[in-house]
Tab-separated table of C-alpha atoms and ligand atoms in Angstrom:
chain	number	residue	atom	x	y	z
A	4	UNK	CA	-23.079	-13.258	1.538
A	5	UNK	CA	-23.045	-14.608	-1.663
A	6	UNK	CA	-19.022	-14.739	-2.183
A	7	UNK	CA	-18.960	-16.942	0.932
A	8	UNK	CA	-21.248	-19.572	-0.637
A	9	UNK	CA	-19.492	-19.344	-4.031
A	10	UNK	CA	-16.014	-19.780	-2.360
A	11	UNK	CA	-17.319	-22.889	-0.400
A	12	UNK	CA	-18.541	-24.450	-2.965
A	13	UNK	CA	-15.153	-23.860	-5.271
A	14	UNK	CA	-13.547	-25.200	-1.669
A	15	UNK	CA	-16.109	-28.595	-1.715
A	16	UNK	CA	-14.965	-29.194	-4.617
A	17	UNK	CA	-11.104	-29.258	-3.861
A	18	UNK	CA	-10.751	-25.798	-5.749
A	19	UNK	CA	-8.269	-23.365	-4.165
A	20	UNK	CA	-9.635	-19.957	-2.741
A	21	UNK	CA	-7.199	-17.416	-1.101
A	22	UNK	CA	-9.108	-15.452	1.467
A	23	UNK	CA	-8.186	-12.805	3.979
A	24	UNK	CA	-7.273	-13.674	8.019
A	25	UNK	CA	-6.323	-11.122	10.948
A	26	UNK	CA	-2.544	-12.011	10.104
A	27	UNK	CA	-2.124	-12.320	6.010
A	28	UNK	CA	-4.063	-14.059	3.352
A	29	UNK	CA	-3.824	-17.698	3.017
A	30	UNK	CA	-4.149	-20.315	0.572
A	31	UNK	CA	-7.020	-22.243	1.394
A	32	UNK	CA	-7.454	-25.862	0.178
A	33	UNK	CA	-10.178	-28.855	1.918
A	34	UNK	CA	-7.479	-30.410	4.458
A	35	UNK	CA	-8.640	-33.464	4.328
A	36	UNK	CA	-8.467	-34.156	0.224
A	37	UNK	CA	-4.637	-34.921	-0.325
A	38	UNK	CA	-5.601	-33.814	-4.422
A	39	UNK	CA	-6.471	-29.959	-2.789
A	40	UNK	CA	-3.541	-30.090	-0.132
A	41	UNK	CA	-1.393	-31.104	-3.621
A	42	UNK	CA	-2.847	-27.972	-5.099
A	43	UNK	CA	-1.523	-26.100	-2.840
A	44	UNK	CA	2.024	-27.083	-2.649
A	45	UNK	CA	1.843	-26.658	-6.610
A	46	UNK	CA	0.444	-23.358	-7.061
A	47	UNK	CA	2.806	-21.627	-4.641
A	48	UNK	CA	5.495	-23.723	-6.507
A	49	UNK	CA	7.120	-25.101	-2.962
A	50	UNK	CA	10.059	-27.180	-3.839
A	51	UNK	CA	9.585	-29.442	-0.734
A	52	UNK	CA	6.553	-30.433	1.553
A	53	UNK	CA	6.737	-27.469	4.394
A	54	UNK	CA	3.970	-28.505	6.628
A	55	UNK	CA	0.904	-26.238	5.974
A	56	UNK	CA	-1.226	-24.628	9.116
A	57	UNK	CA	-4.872	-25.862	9.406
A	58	UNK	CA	-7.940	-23.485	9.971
A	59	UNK	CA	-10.730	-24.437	11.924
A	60	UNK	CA	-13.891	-22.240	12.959
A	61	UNK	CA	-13.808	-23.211	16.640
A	62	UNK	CA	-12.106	-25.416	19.481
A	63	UNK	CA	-14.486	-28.236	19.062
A	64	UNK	CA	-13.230	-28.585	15.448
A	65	UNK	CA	-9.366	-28.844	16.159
A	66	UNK	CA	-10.419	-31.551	18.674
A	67	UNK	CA	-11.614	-33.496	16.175
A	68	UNK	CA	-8.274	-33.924	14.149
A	69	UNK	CA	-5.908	-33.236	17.591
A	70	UNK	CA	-4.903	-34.820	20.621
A	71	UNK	CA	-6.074	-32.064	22.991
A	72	UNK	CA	-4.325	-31.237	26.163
A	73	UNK	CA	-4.785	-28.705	28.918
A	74	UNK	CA	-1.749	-26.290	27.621
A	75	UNK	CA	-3.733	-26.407	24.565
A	76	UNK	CA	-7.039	-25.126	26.318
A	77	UNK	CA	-5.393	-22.746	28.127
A	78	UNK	CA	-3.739	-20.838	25.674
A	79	UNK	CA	-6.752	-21.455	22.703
A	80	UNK	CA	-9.024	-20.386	25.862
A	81	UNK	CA	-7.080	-16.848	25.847
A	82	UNK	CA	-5.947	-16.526	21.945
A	83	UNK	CA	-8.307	-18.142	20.031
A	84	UNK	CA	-9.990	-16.838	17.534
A	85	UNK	CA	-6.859	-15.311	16.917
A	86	UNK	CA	-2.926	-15.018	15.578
A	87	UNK	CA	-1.848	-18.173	17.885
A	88	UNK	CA	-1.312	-21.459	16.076
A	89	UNK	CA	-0.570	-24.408	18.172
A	90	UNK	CA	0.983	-27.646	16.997
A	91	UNK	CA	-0.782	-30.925	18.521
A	92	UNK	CA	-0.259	-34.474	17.791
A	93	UNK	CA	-2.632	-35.869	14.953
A	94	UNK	CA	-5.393	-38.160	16.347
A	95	UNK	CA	-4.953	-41.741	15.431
A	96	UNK	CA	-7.801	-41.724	13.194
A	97	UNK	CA	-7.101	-37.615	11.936
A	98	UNK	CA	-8.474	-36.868	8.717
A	99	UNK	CA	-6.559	-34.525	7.900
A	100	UNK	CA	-4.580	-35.251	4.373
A	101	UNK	CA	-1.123	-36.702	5.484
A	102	UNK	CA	0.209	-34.228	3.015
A	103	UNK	CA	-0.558	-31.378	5.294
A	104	UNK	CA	1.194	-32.807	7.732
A	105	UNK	CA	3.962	-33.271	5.645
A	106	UNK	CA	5.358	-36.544	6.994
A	107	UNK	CA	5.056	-35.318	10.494
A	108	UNK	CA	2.735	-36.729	13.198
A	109	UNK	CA	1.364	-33.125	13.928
A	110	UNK	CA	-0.707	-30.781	12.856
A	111	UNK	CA	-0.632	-27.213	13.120
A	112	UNK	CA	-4.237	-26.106	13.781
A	113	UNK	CA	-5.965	-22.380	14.190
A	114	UNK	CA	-8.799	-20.542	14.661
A	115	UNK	CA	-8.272	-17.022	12.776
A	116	UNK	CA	-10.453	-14.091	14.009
A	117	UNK	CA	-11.043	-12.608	10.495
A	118	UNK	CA	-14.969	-12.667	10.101
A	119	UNK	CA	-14.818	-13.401	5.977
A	120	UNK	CA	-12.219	-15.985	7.095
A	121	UNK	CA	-14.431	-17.359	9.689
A	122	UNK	CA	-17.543	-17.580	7.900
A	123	UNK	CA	-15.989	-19.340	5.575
A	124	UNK	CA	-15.071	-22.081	7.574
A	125	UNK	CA	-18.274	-21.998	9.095
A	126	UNK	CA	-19.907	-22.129	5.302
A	127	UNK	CA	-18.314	-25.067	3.865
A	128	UNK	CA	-17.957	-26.883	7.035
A	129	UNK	CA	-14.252	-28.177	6.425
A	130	UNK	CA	-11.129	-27.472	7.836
A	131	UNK	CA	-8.660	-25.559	5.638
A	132	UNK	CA	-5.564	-26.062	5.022
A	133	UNK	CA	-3.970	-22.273	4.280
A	134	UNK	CA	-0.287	-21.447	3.967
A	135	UNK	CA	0.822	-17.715	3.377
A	136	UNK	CA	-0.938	-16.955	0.044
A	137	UNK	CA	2.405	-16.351	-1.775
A	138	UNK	CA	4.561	-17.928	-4.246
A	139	UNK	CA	7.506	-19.830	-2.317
A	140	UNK	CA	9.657	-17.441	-0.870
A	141	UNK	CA	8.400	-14.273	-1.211
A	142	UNK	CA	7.124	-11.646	0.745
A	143	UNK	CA	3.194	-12.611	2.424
A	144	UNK	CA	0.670	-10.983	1.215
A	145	UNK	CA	-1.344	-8.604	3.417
A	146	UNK	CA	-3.403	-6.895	0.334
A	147	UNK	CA	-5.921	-8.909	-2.402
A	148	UNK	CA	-4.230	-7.333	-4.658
A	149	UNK	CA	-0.696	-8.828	-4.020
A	150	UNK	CA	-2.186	-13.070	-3.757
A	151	UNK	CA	-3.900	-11.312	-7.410
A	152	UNK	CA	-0.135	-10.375	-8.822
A	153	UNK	CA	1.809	-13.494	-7.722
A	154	UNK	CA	-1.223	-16.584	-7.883
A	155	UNK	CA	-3.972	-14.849	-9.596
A	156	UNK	CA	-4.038	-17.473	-12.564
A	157	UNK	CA	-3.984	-20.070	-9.732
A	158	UNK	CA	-7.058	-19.816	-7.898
A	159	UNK	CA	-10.331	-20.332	-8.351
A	160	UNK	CA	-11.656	-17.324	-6.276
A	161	UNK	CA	-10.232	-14.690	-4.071
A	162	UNK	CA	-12.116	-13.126	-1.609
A	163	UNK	CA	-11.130	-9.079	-0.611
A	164	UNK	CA	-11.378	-8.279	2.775
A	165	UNK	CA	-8.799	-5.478	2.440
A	166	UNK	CA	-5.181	-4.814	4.221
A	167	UNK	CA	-4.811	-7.636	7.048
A	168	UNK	CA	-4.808	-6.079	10.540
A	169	UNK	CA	-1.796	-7.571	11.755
A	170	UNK	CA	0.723	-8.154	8.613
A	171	UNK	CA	2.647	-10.235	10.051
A	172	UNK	CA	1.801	-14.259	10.386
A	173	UNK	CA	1.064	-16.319	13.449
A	174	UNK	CA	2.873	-17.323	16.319
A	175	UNK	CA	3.556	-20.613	16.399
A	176	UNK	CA	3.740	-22.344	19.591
A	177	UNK	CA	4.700	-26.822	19.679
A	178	UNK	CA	2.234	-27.891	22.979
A	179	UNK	CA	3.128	-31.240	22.262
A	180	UNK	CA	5.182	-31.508	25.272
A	181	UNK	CA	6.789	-28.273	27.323
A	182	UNK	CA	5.410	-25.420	25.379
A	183	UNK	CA	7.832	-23.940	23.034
A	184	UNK	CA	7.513	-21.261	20.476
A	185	UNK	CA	8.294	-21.772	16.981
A	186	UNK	CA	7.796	-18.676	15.143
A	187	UNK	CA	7.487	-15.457	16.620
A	188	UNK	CA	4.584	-13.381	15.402
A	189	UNK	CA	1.508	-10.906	17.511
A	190	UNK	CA	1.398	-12.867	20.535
A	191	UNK	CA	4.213	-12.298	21.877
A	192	UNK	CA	6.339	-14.292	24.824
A	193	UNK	CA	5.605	-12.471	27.279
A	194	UNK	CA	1.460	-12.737	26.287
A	195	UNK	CA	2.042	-16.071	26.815
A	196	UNK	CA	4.283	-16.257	29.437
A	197	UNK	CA	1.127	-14.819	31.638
A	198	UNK	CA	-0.874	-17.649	30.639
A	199	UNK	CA	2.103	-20.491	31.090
A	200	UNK	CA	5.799	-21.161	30.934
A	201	UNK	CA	7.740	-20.970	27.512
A	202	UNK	CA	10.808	-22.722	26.227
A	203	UNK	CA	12.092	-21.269	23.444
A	204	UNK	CA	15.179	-23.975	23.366
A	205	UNK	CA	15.763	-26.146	20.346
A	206	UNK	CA	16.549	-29.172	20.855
A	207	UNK	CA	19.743	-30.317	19.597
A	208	UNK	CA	20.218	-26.713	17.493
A	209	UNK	CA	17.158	-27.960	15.260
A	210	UNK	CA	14.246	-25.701	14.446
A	211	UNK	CA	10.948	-27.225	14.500
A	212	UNK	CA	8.686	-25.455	12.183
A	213	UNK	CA	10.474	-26.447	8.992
A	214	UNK	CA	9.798	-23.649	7.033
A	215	UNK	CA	11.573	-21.472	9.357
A	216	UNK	CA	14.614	-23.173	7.793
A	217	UNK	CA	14.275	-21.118	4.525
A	218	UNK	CA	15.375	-17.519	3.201
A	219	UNK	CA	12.446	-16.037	3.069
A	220	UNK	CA	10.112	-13.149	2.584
A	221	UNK	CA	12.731	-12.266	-0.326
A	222	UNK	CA	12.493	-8.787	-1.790
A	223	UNK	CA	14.780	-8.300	-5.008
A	224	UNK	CA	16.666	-5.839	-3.514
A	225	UNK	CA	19.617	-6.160	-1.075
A	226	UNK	CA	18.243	-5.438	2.297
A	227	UNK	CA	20.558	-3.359	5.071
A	228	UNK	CA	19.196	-4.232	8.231
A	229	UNK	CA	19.735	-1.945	11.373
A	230	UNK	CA	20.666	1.238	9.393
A	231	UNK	CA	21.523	4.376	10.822
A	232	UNK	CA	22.833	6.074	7.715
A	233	UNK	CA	21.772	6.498	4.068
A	234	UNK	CA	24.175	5.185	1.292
A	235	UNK	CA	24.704	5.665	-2.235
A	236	UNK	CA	21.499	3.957	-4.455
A	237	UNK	CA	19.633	3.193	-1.249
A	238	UNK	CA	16.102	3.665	-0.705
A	239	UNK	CA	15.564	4.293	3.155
A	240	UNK	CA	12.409	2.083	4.743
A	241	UNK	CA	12.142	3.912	8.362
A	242	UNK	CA	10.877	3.613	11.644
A	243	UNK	CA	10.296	6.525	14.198
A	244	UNK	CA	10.436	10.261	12.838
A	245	UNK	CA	12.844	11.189	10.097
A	246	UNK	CA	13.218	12.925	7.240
A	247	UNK	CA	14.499	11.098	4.086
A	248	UNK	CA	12.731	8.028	4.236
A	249	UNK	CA	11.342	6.067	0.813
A	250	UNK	CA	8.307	4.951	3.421
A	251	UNK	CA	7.981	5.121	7.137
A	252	UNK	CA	6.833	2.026	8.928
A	253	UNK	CA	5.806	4.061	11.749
A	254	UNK	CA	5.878	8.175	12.134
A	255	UNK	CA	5.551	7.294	15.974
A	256	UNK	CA	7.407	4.425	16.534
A	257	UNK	CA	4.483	2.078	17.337
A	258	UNK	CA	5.114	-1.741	16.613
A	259	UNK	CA	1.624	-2.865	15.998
A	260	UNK	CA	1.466	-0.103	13.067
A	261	UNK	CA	5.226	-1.400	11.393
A	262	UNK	CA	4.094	-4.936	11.896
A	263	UNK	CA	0.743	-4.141	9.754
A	264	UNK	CA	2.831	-2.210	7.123
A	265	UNK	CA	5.711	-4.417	7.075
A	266	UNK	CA	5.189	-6.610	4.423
A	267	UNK	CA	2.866	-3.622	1.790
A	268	UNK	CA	6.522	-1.713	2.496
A	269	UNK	CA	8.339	-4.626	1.117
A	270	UNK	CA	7.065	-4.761	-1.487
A	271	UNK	CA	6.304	-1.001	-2.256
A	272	UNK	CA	9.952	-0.156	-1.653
A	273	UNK	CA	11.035	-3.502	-3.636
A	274	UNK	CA	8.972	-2.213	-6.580
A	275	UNK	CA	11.284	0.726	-6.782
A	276	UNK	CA	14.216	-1.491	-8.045
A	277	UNK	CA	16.655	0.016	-5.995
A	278	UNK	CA	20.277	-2.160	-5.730
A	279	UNK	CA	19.879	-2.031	-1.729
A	280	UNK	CA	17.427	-1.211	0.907
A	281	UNK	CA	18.421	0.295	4.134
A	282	UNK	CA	16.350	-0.618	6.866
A	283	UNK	CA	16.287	1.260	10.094
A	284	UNK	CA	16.773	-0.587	13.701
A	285	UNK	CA	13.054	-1.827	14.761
A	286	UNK	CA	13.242	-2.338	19.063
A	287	UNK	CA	13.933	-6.501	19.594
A	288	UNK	CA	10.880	-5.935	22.589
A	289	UNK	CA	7.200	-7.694	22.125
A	290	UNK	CA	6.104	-7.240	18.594
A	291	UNK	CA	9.137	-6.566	17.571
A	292	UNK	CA	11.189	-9.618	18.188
A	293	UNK	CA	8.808	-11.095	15.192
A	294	UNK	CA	9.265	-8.033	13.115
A	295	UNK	CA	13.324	-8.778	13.345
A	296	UNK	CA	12.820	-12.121	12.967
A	297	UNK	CA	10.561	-11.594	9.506
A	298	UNK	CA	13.607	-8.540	8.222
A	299	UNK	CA	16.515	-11.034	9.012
A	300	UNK	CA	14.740	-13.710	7.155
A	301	UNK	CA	14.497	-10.908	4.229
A	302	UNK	CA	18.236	-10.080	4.377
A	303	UNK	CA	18.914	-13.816	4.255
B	26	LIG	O1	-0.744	-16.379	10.091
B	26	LIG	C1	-0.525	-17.476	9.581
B	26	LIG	O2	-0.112	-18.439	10.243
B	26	LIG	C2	-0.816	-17.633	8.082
B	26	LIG	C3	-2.315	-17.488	7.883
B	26	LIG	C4	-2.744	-17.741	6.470
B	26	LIG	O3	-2.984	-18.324	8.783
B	26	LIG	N1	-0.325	-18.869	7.574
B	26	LIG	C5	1.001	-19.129	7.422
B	26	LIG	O4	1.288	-20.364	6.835
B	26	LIG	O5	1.861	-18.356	7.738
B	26	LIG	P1	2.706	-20.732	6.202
B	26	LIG	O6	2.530	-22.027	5.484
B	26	LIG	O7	3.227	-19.620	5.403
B	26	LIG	O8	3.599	-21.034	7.431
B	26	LIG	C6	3.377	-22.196	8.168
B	26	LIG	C7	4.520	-22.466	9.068
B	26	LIG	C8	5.728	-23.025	8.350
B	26	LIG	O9	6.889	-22.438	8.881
B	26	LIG	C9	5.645	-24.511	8.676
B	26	LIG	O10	6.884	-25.128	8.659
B	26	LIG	C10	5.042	-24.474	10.068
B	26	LIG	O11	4.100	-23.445	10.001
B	26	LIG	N2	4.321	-25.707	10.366
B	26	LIG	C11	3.214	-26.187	9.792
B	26	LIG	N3	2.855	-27.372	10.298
B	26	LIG	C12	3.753	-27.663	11.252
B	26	LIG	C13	3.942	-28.757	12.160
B	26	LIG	N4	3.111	-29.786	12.170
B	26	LIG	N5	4.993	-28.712	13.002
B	26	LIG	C14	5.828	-27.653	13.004
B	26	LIG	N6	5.716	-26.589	12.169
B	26	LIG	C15	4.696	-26.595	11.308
B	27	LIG	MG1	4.467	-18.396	4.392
């Protein structure tokens, strides 16, 4: 396809091209030039150095830059190519641009299971650094047409593979040591709990994936989490049948449909410019422990 070979060549040359995964779009820079990694952090205008998440098309690639371990194989065995990303130690001699890394010794590394996204990585033969394609703070895009709005002067290419599948971004799981999960996201606890044990303990109250640490996903509006009433000036984003609702996440209740339509609602409802948002309790059970954790961020 020849919008594959285009966008790895703009990516050879340290260009930025946002392109599509199962989860949202990212922001895809050469990982291993710090001047592309740099582009990154400037284009979505990050105020610090979050740590960016890695792409790679297979296993054998992430062993490359990563100390590998058997928790590692396991759960890349079961997940990969897919929403998982696990955070490894960097390899003494890692290529990967420092900057990615931001100052830690670990890299968080992935194999998505988007075909455009894997072709890609398979085209230009390097592994890509790709944060949410969004400016800093806002809501991830799930739709071309939103990494257009907010970074569309910013890129050298964007490549449309339609409404992400899953809307809502990785899990991230530290396999450094005990396995512990640092973002909640498709593949849920207990997913992985079948393949091995999960700590989900902090250490000393501190949360690992820095950018966890941030409000984020920020609509304009106010947003009323946990709603079970309408008030005056809000628009009503629901879940489950009801009448009244601004948007419906799900008609039927299903998690895997709000998680896809989570973030297009955001922003559709946001658009509106209503003073406050009420948002209607989503179940805290499999995919919807991430969904929570992605509204509370939003209400931050
Ligand atoms: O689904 C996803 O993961 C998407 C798609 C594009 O792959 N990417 C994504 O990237 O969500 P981003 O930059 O928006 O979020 C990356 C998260 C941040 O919270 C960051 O702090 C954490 O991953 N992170 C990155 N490297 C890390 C590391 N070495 N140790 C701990 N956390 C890390
Ligand atoms: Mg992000």
């Amino acid at each position: 396809m020849q919008q594959i070979e285009t966008a790895a060549e703009y990516l050879r040359a340290g260009k930025l091209v946002a392109f599509p995964t199962e989860t949202v779009y990212g922001l895809g820079a050469d990982a291993l030039s710090d001047k592309a990694v740099a582009a990154i952090y400037a284009a979505k205008g990050r105020p610090d150095f979050n740590p960016l998440i890695v792409h790679v098309a297979d296993v054998d690639a992430a062993k490359k830059y990563v100390e590998w371990n058997d928790t590692a194989q396991m759960l890349a065995g079961t997940f990969w190519p897919g929403p998982l990303t696990l955070v490894l130690s960097r390899k003494k001699d890692c290529a990967i641009s420092l900057l990615a890394s931001a100052g830690l010794d670990t890299v968080a590394i992935r194999v998505p299971a988007h075909p455009l996204a894997l072709a890609l990585l398979e085209k230009c033969g390097l592994p890509l650094a790709a944060p949410s394609a969004n400016r800093s703070g806002k809501i991830s895009p799930t739709l071309a047409s939103h990494v257009q709005e907010e970074l569309g002067g910013k890129v050298a290419m964007i490549l449309d593979g339609g409404a992400c599948g899953v809307g809502i971004e990785s899990t991230i799981v530290d396999v450094t040591s005990a396995p512990r999960i640092l973002r909640h996201g498709k593949i849920t606890r207990e997913m992985l709990e079948k393949i091995i044990p999960i700590t989900e303990q902090k250490p000393n109250g501190k949360i690992l994936a820095p950018g966890m640490l941030e409000s984020h996903y920020a609509p304009n509006a106010k947003l009323r989490l946990n709603a079970t009433d309408i008030r005056e000036g809000e628009l009503l984003l629901a879940f489950g049948a009801v009448q009244n609702a601004t948007l419906n996440l799900s008609e039927t209740a299903n998690l895997e449909e709000a998680a896809a339509n989570l973030f297009k609602m955001l922003r559709a409802i946001d658009a509106k410019n209503p003073p406050a948002i009420a948002v209607m309790p989503i179940p805290m059970e499999g995919l919807g422990v991430a969904i929570n954790d992605r509204l509370a961020r939003a209400a931050a």
